[in-house]
Amino acid sequence: MTIVEIGAALRSKKLSVGELTEDTLRRVTDSQERLNAFMTITDDAARSRAAMLDDELARGLDRGPLHGI
């Protein structure tokens, strides 16, 4: 899925920021041992931010095409 498609899915509620975040965290965790690309993975902070962004979109607050991505 492209960023444009993800943005459209977020706005149409076919995908939530929380779901996108969980998928990303899963991919990061799965590849971390092989790639060693991250010094720190802040799961809790990512989930908290995702919940806030989902709430903003639910209230009609859209900060632009990358909101939630």
Short mmCIF file of N, CA, C and O in Angstrom, two decimals:
data_model
loop_
_atom_site.label_atom_id
_atom_site.label_comp_id
_atom_site.label_asym_id
_atom_site.label_seq_id
_atom_site.Cartn_x
_atom_site.Cartn_y
_atom_site.Cartn_z
N MET A 1 0.86 -1.17 0.00
CA MET A 1 0.00 0.00 0.00
C MET A 1 0.91 1.24 0.00
O MET A 1 1.88 1.30 0.75
N THR A 2 0.56 2.22 -0.82
CA THR A 2 1.33 3.46 -0.86
C THR A 2 0.90 4.40 0.26
O THR A 2 -0.15 4.19 0.89
N ILE A 3 1.69 5.44 0.50
CA ILE A 3 1.32 6.43 1.52
C ILE A 3 -0.01 7.09 1.17
O ILE A 3 -0.84 7.32 2.05
N VAL A 4 -0.23 7.37 -0.09
CA VAL A 4 -1.50 7.99 -0.51
C VAL A 4 -2.66 7.04 -0.20
O VAL A 4 -3.70 7.47 0.31
N GLU A 5 -2.48 5.76 -0.48
CA GLU A 5 -3.53 4.77 -0.19
C GLU A 5 -3.76 4.63 1.31
O GLU A 5 -4.90 4.50 1.76
N ILE A 6 -2.69 4.65 2.09
CA ILE A 6 -2.83 4.57 3.54
C ILE A 6 -3.59 5.79 4.06
O ILE A 6 -4.49 5.65 4.88
N GLY A 7 -3.24 6.98 3.57
CA GLY A 7 -3.94 8.19 3.98
C GLY A 7 -5.43 8.11 3.67
O GLY A 7 -6.27 8.47 4.51
N ALA A 8 -5.76 7.60 2.49
CA ALA A 8 -7.18 7.45 2.12
C ALA A 8 -7.87 6.43 3.01
O ALA A 8 -9.01 6.64 3.44
N ALA A 9 -7.19 5.34 3.32
CA ALA A 9 -7.77 4.30 4.18
C ALA A 9 -8.00 4.83 5.60
O ALA A 9 -9.01 4.50 6.23
N LEU A 10 -7.10 5.66 6.10
CA LEU A 10 -7.28 6.26 7.42
C LEU A 10 -8.50 7.17 7.45
O LEU A 10 -9.29 7.14 8.39
N ARG A 11 -8.64 7.98 6.43
CA ARG A 11 -9.75 8.94 6.39
C ARG A 11 -11.10 8.27 6.13
O ARG A 11 -12.13 8.77 6.57
N SER A 12 -11.09 7.15 5.43
CA SER A 12 -12.34 6.43 5.18
C SER A 12 -12.65 5.42 6.29
O SER A 12 -13.65 4.70 6.20
N LYS A 13 -11.77 5.35 7.28
CA LYS A 13 -11.93 4.47 8.43
C LYS A 13 -11.83 2.99 8.07
O LYS A 13 -12.30 2.12 8.80
N LYS A 14 -11.20 2.69 6.94
CA LYS A 14 -10.92 1.29 6.58
C LYS A 14 -9.70 0.80 7.34
O LYS A 14 -9.45 -0.40 7.42
N LEU A 15 -8.94 1.74 7.90
CA LEU A 15 -7.73 1.45 8.66
C LEU A 15 -7.62 2.50 9.75
O LEU A 15 -7.95 3.66 9.53
N SER A 16 -7.17 2.09 10.91
CA SER A 16 -6.96 3.06 11.99
C SER A 16 -5.46 3.29 12.15
O SER A 16 -4.64 2.47 11.74
N VAL A 17 -5.12 4.40 12.77
CA VAL A 17 -3.72 4.69 13.05
C VAL A 17 -3.18 3.62 14.00
O VAL A 17 -2.04 3.17 13.86
N GLY A 18 -4.01 3.17 14.92
CA GLY A 18 -3.61 2.10 15.83
C GLY A 18 -3.26 0.82 15.10
O GLY A 18 -2.25 0.17 15.41
N GLU A 19 -4.07 0.44 14.13
CA GLU A 19 -3.79 -0.77 13.34
C GLU A 19 -2.51 -0.59 12.53
O GLU A 19 -1.68 -1.52 12.46
N LEU A 20 -2.34 0.57 11.94
CA LEU A 20 -1.13 0.86 11.18
C LEU A 20 0.10 0.80 12.08
O LEU A 20 1.12 0.22 11.71
N THR A 21 -0.03 1.34 13.28
CA THR A 21 1.07 1.33 14.24
C THR A 21 1.42 -0.09 14.67
O THR A 21 2.59 -0.47 14.72
N GLU A 22 0.40 -0.88 14.98
CA GLU A 22 0.66 -2.27 15.40
C GLU A 22 1.34 -3.06 14.28
O GLU A 22 2.27 -3.83 14.55
N ASP A 23 0.91 -2.86 13.04
CA ASP A 23 1.54 -3.55 11.92
C ASP A 23 3.00 -3.12 11.78
O ASP A 23 3.88 -3.95 11.56
N THR A 24 3.25 -1.83 11.92
CA THR A 24 4.61 -1.31 11.81
C THR A 24 5.48 -1.84 12.94
O THR A 24 6.62 -2.27 12.70
N LEU A 25 4.96 -1.84 14.16
CA LEU A 25 5.72 -2.36 15.29
C LEU A 25 6.04 -3.85 15.11
O LEU A 25 7.14 -4.30 15.43
N ARG A 26 5.10 -4.59 14.58
CA ARG A 26 5.32 -6.01 14.32
C ARG A 26 6.44 -6.20 13.30
O ARG A 26 7.35 -7.01 13.50
N ARG A 27 6.41 -5.41 12.23
CA ARG A 27 7.43 -5.52 11.20
C ARG A 27 8.81 -5.12 11.73
O ARG A 27 9.82 -5.75 11.41
N VAL A 28 8.85 -4.07 12.53
CA VAL A 28 10.11 -3.62 13.13
C VAL A 28 10.67 -4.71 14.04
O VAL A 28 11.85 -5.06 13.96
N THR A 29 9.81 -5.26 14.89
CA THR A 29 10.25 -6.30 15.82
C THR A 29 10.73 -7.54 15.08
O THR A 29 11.77 -8.12 15.42
N ASP A 30 9.99 -7.93 14.05
CA ASP A 30 10.35 -9.13 13.28
C ASP A 30 11.69 -8.97 12.56
O ASP A 30 12.42 -9.94 12.39
N SER A 31 12.02 -7.77 12.14
CA SER A 31 13.25 -7.55 11.37
C SER A 31 14.42 -7.05 12.21
O SER A 31 15.56 -7.01 11.74
N GLN A 32 14.16 -6.70 13.47
CA GLN A 32 15.20 -6.08 14.30
C GLN A 32 16.42 -6.98 14.49
O GLN A 32 17.55 -6.53 14.38
N GLU A 33 16.21 -8.24 14.79
CA GLU A 33 17.35 -9.12 15.03
C GLU A 33 18.24 -9.23 13.79
O GLU A 33 19.46 -9.22 13.89
N ARG A 34 17.63 -9.29 12.63
CA ARG A 34 18.37 -9.42 11.38
C ARG A 34 19.02 -8.11 10.95
O ARG A 34 20.17 -8.09 10.53
N LEU A 35 18.29 -6.98 11.08
CA LEU A 35 18.78 -5.69 10.59
C LEU A 35 19.50 -4.86 11.64
O LEU A 35 20.35 -4.04 11.30
N ASN A 36 19.09 -5.03 12.90
CA ASN A 36 19.64 -4.22 13.99
C ASN A 36 19.59 -2.73 13.61
O ASN A 36 20.57 -2.00 13.76
N ALA A 37 18.44 -2.29 13.14
CA ALA A 37 18.28 -0.93 12.61
C ALA A 37 17.88 0.10 13.65
O ALA A 37 18.00 1.29 13.41
N PHE A 38 17.42 -0.34 14.81
CA PHE A 38 16.91 0.58 15.82
C PHE A 38 17.64 0.38 17.15
O PHE A 38 17.83 -0.74 17.58
N MET A 39 18.03 1.49 17.76
CA MET A 39 18.63 1.40 19.10
C MET A 39 17.55 1.20 20.15
O MET A 39 17.74 0.47 21.11
N THR A 40 16.41 1.88 19.97
CA THR A 40 15.31 1.81 20.91
C THR A 40 14.00 1.75 20.14
O THR A 40 13.81 2.49 19.18
N ILE A 41 13.12 0.88 20.57
CA ILE A 41 11.78 0.79 19.99
C ILE A 41 10.81 1.19 21.09
O ILE A 41 10.74 0.52 22.13
N THR A 42 10.09 2.27 20.89
CA THR A 42 9.21 2.82 21.93
C THR A 42 7.76 2.44 21.64
O THR A 42 6.94 3.26 21.25
N ASP A 43 7.46 1.17 21.88
CA ASP A 43 6.12 0.63 21.61
C ASP A 43 5.02 1.43 22.30
O ASP A 43 4.03 1.81 21.67
N ASP A 44 5.19 1.66 23.60
CA ASP A 44 4.14 2.35 24.37
C ASP A 44 3.90 3.77 23.87
O ASP A 44 2.75 4.21 23.75
N ALA A 45 4.97 4.49 23.57
CA ALA A 45 4.84 5.85 23.06
C ALA A 45 4.16 5.85 21.70
O ALA A 45 3.32 6.71 21.41
N ALA A 46 4.50 4.88 20.85
CA ALA A 46 3.88 4.79 19.53
C ALA A 46 2.39 4.50 19.64
O ALA A 46 1.57 5.11 18.95
N ARG A 47 2.04 3.60 20.53
CA ARG A 47 0.61 3.27 20.73
C ARG A 47 -0.17 4.45 21.30
O ARG A 47 -1.30 4.71 20.89
N SER A 48 0.44 5.16 22.22
CA SER A 48 -0.21 6.33 22.81
C SER A 48 -0.44 7.41 21.76
O SER A 48 -1.53 8.00 21.68
N ARG A 49 0.57 7.67 20.96
CA ARG A 49 0.44 8.68 19.89
C ARG A 49 -0.60 8.24 18.87
O ARG A 49 -1.40 9.05 18.39
N ALA A 50 -0.63 6.97 18.53
CA ALA A 50 -1.62 6.46 17.57
C ALA A 50 -3.03 6.67 18.09
O ALA A 50 -3.92 7.10 17.34
N ALA A 51 -3.25 6.41 19.37
CA ALA A 51 -4.58 6.61 19.96
C ALA A 51 -4.98 8.08 19.89
O ALA A 51 -6.14 8.40 19.57
N MET A 52 -4.03 8.97 20.15
CA MET A 52 -4.32 10.40 20.08
C MET A 52 -4.68 10.81 18.65
O MET A 52 -5.64 11.55 18.43
N LEU A 53 -3.93 10.31 17.68
CA LEU A 53 -4.20 10.67 16.28
C LEU A 53 -5.53 10.08 15.81
O LEU A 53 -6.27 10.73 15.06
N ASP A 54 -5.85 8.85 16.22
CA ASP A 54 -7.16 8.27 15.88
C ASP A 54 -8.28 9.12 16.47
O ASP A 54 -9.29 9.37 15.80
N ASP A 55 -8.11 9.56 17.70
CA ASP A 55 -9.10 10.42 18.35
C ASP A 55 -9.27 11.72 17.58
O ASP A 55 -10.41 12.17 17.37
N GLU A 56 -8.18 12.33 17.17
CA GLU A 56 -8.28 13.58 16.41
C GLU A 56 -9.04 13.37 15.11
O GLU A 56 -9.94 14.16 14.78
N LEU A 57 -8.73 12.30 14.38
CA LEU A 57 -9.45 12.03 13.12
C LEU A 57 -10.93 11.79 13.39
O LEU A 57 -11.79 12.25 12.63
N ALA A 58 -11.25 11.08 14.47
CA ALA A 58 -12.65 10.80 14.82
C ALA A 58 -13.42 12.09 15.12
O ALA A 58 -14.61 12.19 14.87
N ARG A 59 -12.70 13.10 15.67
CA ARG A 59 -13.33 14.38 15.98
C ARG A 59 -13.33 15.34 14.79
O ARG A 59 -13.78 16.47 14.90
N GLY A 60 -12.81 14.88 13.64
CA GLY A 60 -12.80 15.72 12.44
C GLY A 60 -11.56 16.60 12.31
O GLY A 60 -11.51 17.41 11.40
N LEU A 61 -10.61 16.44 13.18
CA LEU A 61 -9.38 17.21 13.09
C LEU A 61 -8.39 16.47 12.19
O LEU A 61 -7.92 15.39 12.53
N ASP A 62 -8.15 17.01 11.02
CA ASP A 62 -7.25 16.41 10.04
C ASP A 62 -6.11 17.39 9.80
O ASP A 62 -6.30 18.46 9.27
N ARG A 63 -4.93 17.02 10.22
CA ARG A 63 -3.77 17.91 10.13
C ARG A 63 -3.08 17.88 8.76
O ARG A 63 -2.05 18.49 8.59
N GLY A 64 -3.65 17.17 7.82
CA GLY A 64 -3.08 17.12 6.47
C GLY A 64 -2.87 15.69 6.00
O GLY A 64 -3.18 14.74 6.70
N PRO A 65 -2.35 15.54 4.80
CA PRO A 65 -2.29 14.21 4.16
C PRO A 65 -1.43 13.18 4.91
O PRO A 65 -1.62 11.98 4.73
N LEU A 66 -0.52 13.61 5.75
CA LEU A 66 0.32 12.67 6.48
C LEU A 66 -0.15 12.44 7.92
O LEU A 66 0.49 11.71 8.68
N HIS A 67 -1.29 12.98 8.28
CA HIS A 67 -1.84 12.80 9.63
C HIS A 67 -2.06 11.31 9.87
O HIS A 67 -2.82 10.65 9.17
N GLY A 68 -1.37 10.78 10.86
CA GLY A 68 -1.53 9.38 11.22
C GLY A 68 -0.57 8.43 10.55
O GLY A 68 -0.56 7.24 10.84
N ILE A 69 0.24 8.96 9.68
CA ILE A 69 1.19 8.09 8.96
C ILE A 69 2.56 8.20 9.59
O ILE A 69 3.04 9.23 9.91
#
